[in-house]
Amino acid sequence: MQQTNEKSIIQKLDLDGYIHQFKQFLAREKPVVMMGDINQHYRYIQALSKVQFPTPNPVPNLDRELNLIKKQGVLSLDEIYAFVTMFSYFNTLKAVGFTEPLISWVQGIEIPEEIVEIIGYFTEEGSINPERDPELFKLERAIKQNKIDIKETLYKLAHSSRLRDHLVDTQVHFNGGEETLLVRGGFNNVIKATVAARSPGGFFYIIPQSISHLKEKESALLSTKEEIIYKYCKDISAVFFKWERFLAFINKEYDRFDHYQARVSFARAKEYEFILPSKQKRIKLQDFAHPAIENPVPITMDMNKQIMLVTGVNAGGKTMLLKSMLSAVYMSKYLLPFKCDASKTEVGHYKSIEAVIDDPQSVKNDISTFAGRMQEFAKLFSKEDAIVGVDEIELGTDSDEAASLFRVMLDELRKKGITFIVTTHHKRLASLMASDDEVELIAALYDEERRMPTYTFLQGSIGKSYAFETAQRYGIPVAIVKKAKVVYGEDKDNLNELIEKSTSLEREMRMKIAKIDDELKSVEKLKEKLQDEEFKLQESHRKAIATLENRYNAATKKAREALKAKESTEGRRLLNVAHQRKDFKQKEVKLADEIPLKAGDKVKYRSHKGELLSLRGKDATIIVDGLKMRVPLSQLKRRGDTPNIKVKPKPKQAKVNVEKSTASVSVKLLGMYADEAIDTVDKFLSDALVNGLSEVQIIHGTGGGVLSKLVGEYLKSHPKISKFYRMPGNLGITVVEL
């Protein structure tokens, strides 16, 4: 029943040609609907869109074969090869460079060894490989040689002098699978043969008796071959029975991948886009093109209200707009690609799609147009969370009465969560619903100068029907149209003029807004360009500082190595002064009006955006895409989306006092990283040596013992340390004697 409804909605929306084209990309016939989580399907399709993959070979539906395996039946060679085709394809996919989630899925399909061995039995053409079986190989050679013998015998007969006068030609003809010669009547006087058939010209296809023994030999060889093939089929079917559940699984997964690859291949061939349905009950189309229209005018429409009422010119595209909106919902609902600007298109998810489009009048069913429409609307009262398209809603009855009736029905049905797209030629319903905040008015536009519909639409306005202009355009005499206008009445004509003026003003306003939007986009692009240039300058500045810092570190490293070789108290003191001046210079580089970063700030690290979690000295801990990272504080930049609070610049203080540092008898390394801990210990020992201390303590904690090990290795290589040992009691303290 559901499949029948799907077929009906496809035909009503003119999508049958589109669906037929899509199905050409499937490896086997199946419904277009995919069961399961649509969000998961979308992730797999997006991942598959990023790689090139082999096209799957056609495979028939194997439900009957799976049932036969359950009953321990014997499959034919072709049926077995259909399963082998699926096994081989999944083996091929494992060599494709997939990304997640595809790689986990494909690699997770492990084909049992017994099944892998069966794959090796077959050639690419689907027959048993004779090279794997000596007896079969011998039979194949015998059959081939016998065919050569038959052909040579017939060739000799066709060129023999005794049969020459009776031959129609000298070719070997295949008739009913048999090699024959084509001869005239009276052939039996010169050759013994069996008549296989008669030609339309009254000639005879004959099988000469001289090749009868060869044909009998061929039949015997083929029978023997069939016995061997049947044995293979029987043995393989027994293995399949053992792995029946795996076969059912691989058959299902093949269908699933077939759904994905067909959609991706179809989208690539047509340059279509995928739109994942959103939770919002909204249809926002940008440059949408219905697949049934050649050279269409792209549709841009934003429907975020529960009822969209389309009015305006006859033959102006109202019905196609309705079908386009519903088609976009249908195609996105089943992840079928279509032409649009995907970055600006949004389509909501609806439980069901209904189209009240065709005229339901039927003499056979004894039902009028209006009665048929009432039947369609009566069914809607049992629906929820649906989107319904109604074409020419007042069709078949008095427009004023119908307008009042449909106004009430639409109000009641939308309370059940039903969204409506309605087209109408009558303005009574539009005027009744115009004041409703949940009704979107759409006008189909008309080109007055060319006297032609534009197939474009204007939101927020009621459209004029242009019935008289349309009649004149299609050949109705001008005099008749003029008389009709008189009968129509001046008041109503004035009303149409007001509607037309309102539409023109609305169009003018929209054009101005569009122009302003374009200018705003240009300004935004210029702003982004300037921000990029600023970032490049800052990055260049950062690299320059990093280069200088690397040179400084290299120089100080060489100085340390020199001091280790020849210890100098004055050298250690000067090295500490250099460290202090380096720190001061780095602080001096910071802008005076820059606000210090704090935990919770939005920051940018190189090209990554993240959030600052905590600060520790010159390092900061940030989180980027759920991953915590420890990075230099100097490489962080405040994000542009964080409001900058300008503060008054403080007067620069260039006064610097460099004094002899006061040494401490202990240092804490708790929570430090390895490099930071060693640098701290190095500076601490230098200060202790300069100040003449004889014994100091390094507090590294117990923990996993990593810091303790690093400190021990460093102390062993230090030239000025006479002795060091762990303090008793496992307190996590190392005592150093200088």
CSV table of C-alpha atoms in Angstrom, one decimal, residues 92-444:
chain,number,residue,atom,x,y,z
A,92,THR,CA,37.4,-4.7,-3.9
A,93,LEU,CA,36.0,-2.0,-1.7
A,94,LYS,CA,38.6,-2.8,1.0
A,95,ALA,CA,41.3,-1.4,-1.2
A,96,VAL,CA,39.5,2.0,-1.7
A,97,GLY,CA,40.8,4.9,0.5
A,98,PHE,CA,37.6,5.5,2.4
A,99,THR,CA,37.3,7.8,5.4
A,100,GLU,CA,35.1,7.3,8.4
A,101,PRO,CA,32.4,6.1,8.8
A,102,LEU,CA,32.8,4.1,5.6
A,103,ILE,CA,36.1,2.6,6.4
A,104,SER,CA,34.9,1.0,9.7
A,105,TRP,CA,31.8,-0.4,8.0
A,106,VAL,CA,33.6,-1.9,4.9
A,107,GLN,CA,36.6,-3.3,6.9
A,108,GLY,CA,34.1,-4.7,9.4
A,109,ILE,CA,32.6,-7.0,6.7
A,110,GLU,CA,34.9,-10.1,7.1
A,111,ILE,CA,34.3,-12.8,4.5
A,112,PRO,CA,34.8,-16.3,5.9
A,113,GLU,CA,37.8,-18.3,4.5
A,114,GLU,CA,35.5,-21.0,3.0
A,115,ILE,CA,33.6,-18.3,1.0
A,116,VAL,CA,36.9,-16.7,-0.1
A,117,GLU,CA,38.0,-20.1,-1.5
A,118,ILE,CA,34.8,-20.4,-3.5
A,119,ILE,CA,35.5,-17.0,-5.1
A,120,GLY,CA,38.7,-18.5,-6.6
A,121,TYR,CA,36.7,-21.2,-8.4
A,122,PHE,CA,35.2,-18.7,-10.8
A,123,THR,CA,36.4,-16.9,-13.9
A,124,GLU,CA,35.4,-13.3,-14.5
A,125,GLU,CA,32.7,-14.6,-17.0
A,126,GLY,CA,31.0,-16.6,-14.2
A,127,SER,CA,32.1,-20.1,-15.2
A,128,ILE,CA,34.1,-22.6,-13.2
A,129,ASN,CA,37.8,-22.0,-13.8
A,130,PRO,CA,39.0,-25.2,-15.6
A,131,GLU,CA,42.6,-24.6,-14.5
A,132,ARG,CA,41.6,-25.5,-10.9
A,133,ASP,CA,40.3,-29.0,-12.0
A,134,PRO,CA,42.4,-31.2,-14.3
A,135,GLU,CA,39.4,-33.3,-15.4
A,136,LEU,CA,37.4,-30.2,-16.3
A,137,PHE,CA,40.4,-28.7,-18.0
A,138,LYS,CA,40.7,-31.9,-20.1
A,139,LEU,CA,37.0,-31.8,-21.0
A,140,GLU,CA,37.2,-28.2,-22.1
A,141,ARG,CA,40.1,-28.9,-24.4
A,142,ALA,CA,38.2,-31.9,-25.9
A,143,ILE,CA,35.0,-29.9,-26.4
A,144,LYS,CA,37.0,-27.1,-28.1
A,145,GLN,CA,38.8,-29.6,-30.4
A,146,ASN,CA,35.5,-31.3,-31.3
A,147,LYS,CA,34.1,-28.0,-32.4
A,148,ILE,CA,37.1,-27.4,-34.5
A,149,ASP,CA,36.6,-30.8,-36.1
A,150,ILE,CA,32.9,-30.1,-36.8
A,151,LYS,CA,33.8,-26.7,-38.4
A,152,GLU,CA,36.6,-28.2,-40.6
A,153,THR,CA,34.3,-31.1,-41.8
A,154,LEU,CA,31.5,-28.7,-42.7
A,155,TYR,CA,34.1,-26.4,-44.5
A,156,LYS,CA,35.3,-29.3,-46.6
A,157,LEU,CA,31.8,-30.3,-47.5
A,158,ALA,CA,30.9,-26.7,-48.4
A,159,HIS,CA,33.8,-26.6,-50.8
A,160,SER,CA,33.4,-30.1,-52.3
A,161,SER,CA,32.6,-30.5,-56.0
A,162,ARG,CA,29.8,-32.9,-55.5
A,163,LEU,CA,27.7,-30.6,-53.3
A,164,ARG,CA,28.6,-27.3,-55.1
A,165,ASP,CA,25.6,-27.2,-57.3
A,166,HIS,CA,23.2,-27.6,-54.4
A,167,LEU,CA,24.7,-25.1,-52.0
A,168,VAL,CA,23.1,-21.7,-51.6
A,169,ASP,CA,26.4,-20.4,-50.1
A,170,THR,CA,29.5,-21.8,-48.6
A,171,GLN,CA,28.9,-20.4,-45.0
A,172,VAL,CA,28.3,-22.4,-41.9
A,173,HIS,CA,24.9,-21.3,-40.5
A,174,PHE,CA,23.8,-21.7,-36.8
A,175,ASN,CA,20.2,-22.7,-36.6
A,176,GLY,CA,18.7,-23.7,-33.3
A,177,GLY,CA,22.2,-23.9,-31.8
A,178,GLU,CA,23.3,-26.4,-34.5
A,179,GLU,CA,26.0,-25.9,-37.2
A,180,THR,CA,24.3,-26.4,-40.6
A,181,LEU,CA,24.7,-25.9,-44.3
A,182,LEU,CA,22.1,-24.0,-46.4
A,183,VAL,CA,21.2,-26.1,-49.6
A,184,ARG,CA,18.6,-26.2,-52.4
A,185,GLY,CA,16.1,-29.1,-53.0
A,186,GLY,CA,17.5,-32.3,-54.3
A,187,PHE,CA,20.5,-32.3,-52.0
A,188,ASN,CA,19.6,-35.8,-50.8
A,189,ASN,CA,20.9,-37.2,-54.1
A,190,VAL,CA,24.4,-36.2,-53.3
A,191,ILE,CA,24.6,-36.2,-49.5
A,192,LYS,CA,23.0,-37.9,-46.5
A,193,ALA,CA,21.8,-35.3,-44.0
A,194,THR,CA,19.1,-34.4,-41.5
A,195,VAL,CA,17.0,-31.3,-42.2
A,196,ALA,CA,17.1,-28.9,-39.2
A,197,ALA,CA,14.8,-26.3,-40.6
A,198,ARG,CA,13.5,-24.5,-43.7
A,199,SER,CA,14.4,-20.9,-44.7
A,200,PRO,CA,11.8,-18.3,-45.8
A,201,GLY,CA,13.2,-18.7,-49.3
A,202,GLY,CA,12.3,-22.4,-49.5
A,203,PHE,CA,15.9,-23.7,-48.8
A,204,PHE,CA,17.0,-26.3,-46.3
A,205,TYR,CA,19.2,-26.1,-43.3
A,206,ILE,CA,20.9,-29.5,-43.1
A,207,ILE,CA,23.1,-31.4,-40.6
A,208,PRO,CA,25.4,-33.7,-42.7
A,209,GLN,CA,25.5,-37.3,-41.5
A,210,SER,CA,29.3,-37.2,-41.7
A,211,ILE,CA,29.4,-35.0,-38.6
A,212,SER,CA,26.7,-36.9,-36.6
A,213,HIS,CA,29.4,-38.8,-34.7
A,214,LEU,CA,31.1,-35.5,-33.9
A,215,LYS,CA,27.8,-34.1,-32.6
A,216,GLU,CA,27.2,-37.2,-30.5
A,217,LYS,CA,30.7,-36.9,-29.1
A,218,GLU,CA,30.1,-33.2,-28.3
A,219,SER,CA,26.8,-34.1,-26.5
A,220,ALA,CA,28.6,-36.7,-24.4
A,221,LEU,CA,31.4,-34.3,-23.5
A,222,LEU,CA,28.9,-31.6,-22.5
A,223,SER,CA,26.9,-34.1,-20.4
A,224,THR,CA,30.1,-35.1,-18.5
A,225,LYS,CA,30.9,-31.4,-18.0
A,226,GLU,CA,27.4,-30.7,-16.7
A,227,GLU,CA,27.9,-33.6,-14.2
A,228,ILE,CA,31.1,-32.0,-12.9
A,229,ILE,CA,29.5,-28.5,-12.8
A,230,TYR,CA,26.5,-30.0,-10.8
A,231,LYS,CA,28.9,-31.5,-8.3
A,232,TYR,CA,30.5,-28.1,-7.8
A,233,CYS,CA,27.1,-26.5,-7.4
A,234,LYS,CA,26.1,-29.1,-4.9
A,235,ASP,CA,29.2,-28.7,-2.8
A,236,ILE,CA,29.1,-24.9,-2.9
A,237,SER,CA,25.4,-24.9,-2.0
A,238,ALA,CA,26.3,-27.0,1.1
A,239,VAL,CA,28.9,-24.4,2.1
A,240,PHE,CA,26.3,-21.7,1.5
A,241,PHE,CA,23.9,-23.5,3.8
A,242,LYS,CA,26.5,-23.5,6.5
A,243,TRP,CA,26.9,-19.7,6.1
A,244,GLU,CA,23.3,-18.9,5.3
A,245,ARG,CA,23.1,-16.0,7.8
A,246,PHE,CA,26.2,-14.5,6.4
A,247,LEU,CA,24.7,-14.6,2.9
A,248,ALA,CA,21.6,-12.9,4.1
A,249,PHE,CA,23.7,-10.3,5.8
A,250,ILE,CA,25.9,-9.6,2.7
A,251,ASN,CA,22.8,-9.5,0.5
A,252,LYS,CA,21.4,-6.8,2.7
A,253,GLU,CA,24.6,-4.8,3.0
A,254,TYR,CA,25.0,-4.9,-0.8
A,255,ASP,CA,21.6,-3.3,-1.2
A,256,ARG,CA,22.6,-0.7,1.4
A,257,PHE,CA,25.8,0.2,-0.4
A,258,ASP,CA,23.9,0.1,-3.7
A,259,HIS,CA,21.6,2.8,-2.4
A,260,TYR,CA,24.6,5.0,-1.5
A,261,GLN,CA,26.6,4.5,-4.6
A,262,ALA,CA,23.6,5.1,-6.9
A,263,ARG,CA,22.8,8.4,-5.2
A,264,VAL,CA,26.5,9.6,-5.4
A,265,SER,CA,26.9,8.5,-9.0
A,266,PHE,CA,23.6,10.1,-10.0
A,267,ALA,CA,24.5,13.4,-8.3
A,268,ARG,CA,27.9,13.4,-10.0
A,269,ALA,CA,26.4,12.7,-13.4
A,270,LYS,CA,23.8,15.5,-13.1
A,271,GLU,CA,25.8,17.9,-10.9
A,272,TYR,CA,23.1,17.7,-8.2
A,273,GLU,CA,23.3,18.4,-4.5
A,274,PHE,CA,22.1,16.5,-1.4
A,275,ILE,CA,20.0,18.3,1.2
A,276,LEU,CA,19.5,16.7,4.6
A,277,PRO,CA,16.0,17.4,6.0
A,278,SER,CA,16.0,19.8,9.0
A,279,LYS,CA,13.8,19.7,12.1
A,280,GLN,CA,12.4,23.1,11.2
A,281,LYS,CA,9.1,23.1,9.3
A,282,ARG,CA,10.5,25.3,6.6
A,283,ILE,CA,11.2,25.1,2.9
A,284,LYS,CA,13.9,27.5,1.7
A,285,LEU,CA,14.9,27.0,-1.9
A,286,GLN,CA,17.7,28.8,-3.6
A,287,ASP,CA,18.1,28.4,-7.4
A,288,PHE,CA,16.0,25.2,-7.3
A,289,ALA,CA,15.2,23.5,-10.7
A,290,HIS,CA,12.5,20.9,-11.1
A,291,PRO,CA,14.1,17.9,-12.9
A,292,ALA,CA,11.1,17.5,-15.3
A,293,ILE,CA,11.6,21.0,-16.8
A,294,GLU,CA,14.0,21.7,-19.6
A,295,ASN,CA,15.8,25.0,-19.3
A,296,PRO,CA,13.8,26.0,-16.2
A,297,VAL,CA,13.7,29.4,-14.5
A,298,PRO,CA,15.4,28.7,-11.1
A,299,ILE,CA,13.1,29.1,-8.1
A,300,THR,CA,14.1,31.0,-5.0
A,301,MET,CA,11.5,30.8,-2.3
A,302,ASP,CA,11.4,30.9,1.5
A,303,MET,CA,8.3,29.4,3.1
A,304,ASN,CA,8.5,29.5,6.9
A,305,LYS,CA,4.8,29.7,7.7
A,306,GLN,CA,2.2,27.0,7.9
A,307,ILE,CA,0.1,28.1,4.8
A,308,MET,CA,1.5,29.4,1.5
A,309,LEU,CA,-1.2,30.9,-0.8
A,310,VAL,CA,-0.2,31.3,-4.4
A,311,THR,CA,-2.2,33.7,-6.6
A,312,GLY,CA,-1.6,35.5,-9.9
A,313,VAL,CA,-1.3,35.1,-13.6
A,314,ASN,CA,-2.8,32.2,-15.5
A,315,ALA,CA,-0.1,29.8,-16.9
A,316,GLY,CA,2.4,31.7,-14.8
A,317,GLY,CA,3.9,28.6,-13.1
A,318,LYS,CA,1.7,28.4,-9.9
A,319,THR,CA,1.2,24.7,-10.3
A,320,MET,CA,4.9,24.1,-11.1
A,321,LEU,CA,5.8,26.1,-8.0
A,322,LEU,CA,3.6,23.9,-5.9
A,323,LYS,CA,5.1,20.7,-7.4
A,324,SER,CA,8.6,22.1,-7.0
A,325,MET,CA,8.1,22.8,-3.3
A,326,LEU,CA,6.6,19.3,-2.7
A,327,SER,CA,9.3,17.7,-4.9
A,328,ALA,CA,12.1,19.3,-2.9
A,329,VAL,CA,10.5,17.8,0.3
A,330,TYR,CA,10.1,14.4,-1.3
A,331,MET,CA,13.7,14.3,-2.7
A,332,SER,CA,15.3,15.5,0.5
A,333,LYS,CA,13.1,13.1,2.6
A,334,TYR,CA,14.7,10.1,0.7
A,335,LEU,CA,18.1,11.7,0.2
A,336,LEU,CA,17.8,12.0,-3.6
A,337,PRO,CA,20.0,14.7,-5.0
A,338,PHE,CA,18.6,17.7,-7.0
A,339,LYS,CA,19.7,21.0,-8.5
A,340,CYS,CA,19.9,23.9,-6.1
A,341,ASP,CA,22.4,26.1,-4.2
A,342,ALA,CA,22.9,23.7,-1.2
A,343,SER,CA,24.6,26.3,1.0
A,344,LYS,CA,21.4,28.4,1.0
A,345,THR,CA,18.7,25.7,0.7
A,346,GLU,CA,16.9,24.2,3.7
A,347,VAL,CA,14.0,21.7,3.6
A,348,GLY,CA,12.1,20.5,6.6
A,349,HIS,CA,11.1,16.9,7.4
A,350,TYR,CA,7.5,15.9,7.1
A,351,LYS,CA,5.9,12.6,8.0
A,352,SER,CA,3.9,12.4,4.8
A,353,ILE,CA,3.4,14.3,1.5
A,354,GLU,CA,0.0,14.7,-0.1
A,355,ALA,CA,-0.9,16.3,-3.4
A,356,VAL,CA,-4.5,17.3,-4.3
A,357,ILE,CA,-3.8,18.2,-7.9
A,358,ASP,CA,-5.8,16.2,-10.4
A,359,ASP,CA,-9.5,16.7,-11.2
A,360,PRO,CA,-11.2,13.8,-9.4
A,361,GLN,CA,-14.4,14.0,-11.5
A,362,SER,CA,-15.3,10.5,-12.9
A,363,VAL,CA,-18.4,9.4,-14.7
A,364,LYS,CA,-17.6,5.8,-13.8
A,365,ASN,CA,-17.5,6.6,-10.1
A,366,ASP,CA,-20.4,9.0,-10.4
A,367,ILE,CA,-18.5,11.8,-8.5
A,368,SER,CA,-18.3,15.5,-9.2
A,369,THR,CA,-15.2,17.7,-9.1
A,370,PHE,CA,-16.1,19.4,-5.8
A,371,ALA,CA,-17.3,16.1,-4.2
A,372,GLY,CA,-14.0,14.5,-5.1
A,373,ARG,CA,-12.2,17.4,-3.5
A,374,MET,CA,-14.2,17.0,-0.3
A,375,GLN,CA,-13.2,13.3,-0.2
A,376,GLU,CA,-9.6,14.3,-0.5
A,377,PHE,CA,-9.9,16.8,2.3
A,378,ALA,CA,-11.8,14.4,4.5
A,379,LYS,CA,-8.8,12.0,4.4
A,380,LEU,CA,-6.6,14.8,5.7
A,381,PHE,CA,-8.3,15.0,9.1
A,382,SER,CA,-6.7,11.6,9.9
A,383,LYS,CA,-3.2,12.9,9.0
A,384,GLU,CA,-0.6,14.6,11.2
A,385,ASP,CA,2.7,16.3,10.5
A,386,ALA,CA,2.1,16.3,6.8
A,387,ILE,CA,2.7,18.7,3.9
A,388,VAL,CA,-0.2,19.1,1.5
A,389,GLY,CA,-0.3,20.8,-1.9
A,390,VAL,CA,-3.7,21.8,-3.3
A,391,ASP,CA,-4.0,23.1,-6.8
A,392,GLU,CA,-6.9,25.4,-7.7
A,393,ILE,CA,-8.5,24.9,-4.3
A,394,GLU,CA,-12.0,26.3,-5.2
A,395,LEU,CA,-12.2,24.1,-8.3
A,396,GLY,CA,-15.7,22.8,-9.0
A,397,THR,CA,-18.0,25.1,-7.0
A,398,ASP,CA,-18.9,28.7,-6.2
A,399,SER,CA,-15.7,30.6,-5.3
A,400,ASP,CA,-17.2,32.7,-2.5
A,401,GLU,CA,-18.8,29.8,-0.8
A,402,ALA,CA,-15.7,27.6,-1.3
A,403,ALA,CA,-13.5,30.4,0.1
A,404,SER,CA,-15.4,30.5,3.4
A,405,LEU,CA,-15.4,26.7,3.6
A,406,PHE,CA,-11.7,26.2,2.8
A,407,ARG,CA,-10.7,29.0,5.2
A,408,VAL,CA,-12.3,27.2,8.1
A,409,MET,CA,-10.9,23.8,7.0
A,410,LEU,CA,-7.4,25.1,6.6
A,411,ASP,CA,-7.5,26.7,10.1
A,412,GLU,CA,-8.6,23.4,11.6
A,413,LEU,CA,-6.2,21.2,9.7
A,414,ARG,CA,-3.1,23.3,10.5
A,415,LYS,CA,-3.9,22.7,14.2
A,416,LYS,CA,-3.0,19.1,13.5
A,417,GLY,CA,0.5,20.2,12.3
A,418,ILE,CA,-0.4,20.1,8.6
A,419,THR,CA,1.4,22.5,6.3
A,420,PHE,CA,-0.4,23.7,3.1
A,421,ILE,CA,0.8,25.0,-0.3
A,422,VAL,CA,-2.4,26.3,-2.1
A,423,THR,CA,-2.9,27.8,-5.5
A,424,THR,CA,-6.0,29.8,-6.5
A,425,HIS,CA,-7.2,32.1,-9.2
A,426,HIS,CA,-9.8,33.7,-6.9
A,427,LYS,CA,-9.0,36.5,-4.5
A,428,ARG,CA,-11.8,35.9,-2.0
A,429,LEU,CA,-9.8,33.2,-0.1
A,430,ALA,CA,-6.6,35.3,-0.3
A,431,SER,CA,-8.4,38.4,1.1
A,432,LEU,CA,-9.9,36.3,4.0
A,433,MET,CA,-6.5,34.9,5.0
A,434,ALA,CA,-4.3,37.8,4.2
A,435,SER,CA,-4.4,39.2,7.8
A,436,ASP,CA,-3.3,35.8,9.3
A,437,ASP,CA,0.3,35.8,10.5
A,438,GLU,CA,0.7,32.1,9.6
A,439,VAL,CA,-0.2,32.7,5.9
A,440,GLU,CA,2.4,33.5,3.3
A,441,LEU,CA,1.1,35.3,0.2
A,442,ILE,CA,2.9,34.6,-3.0
A,443,ALA,CA,2.1,36.4,-6.3
A,444,ALA,CA,3.0,34.9,-9.8
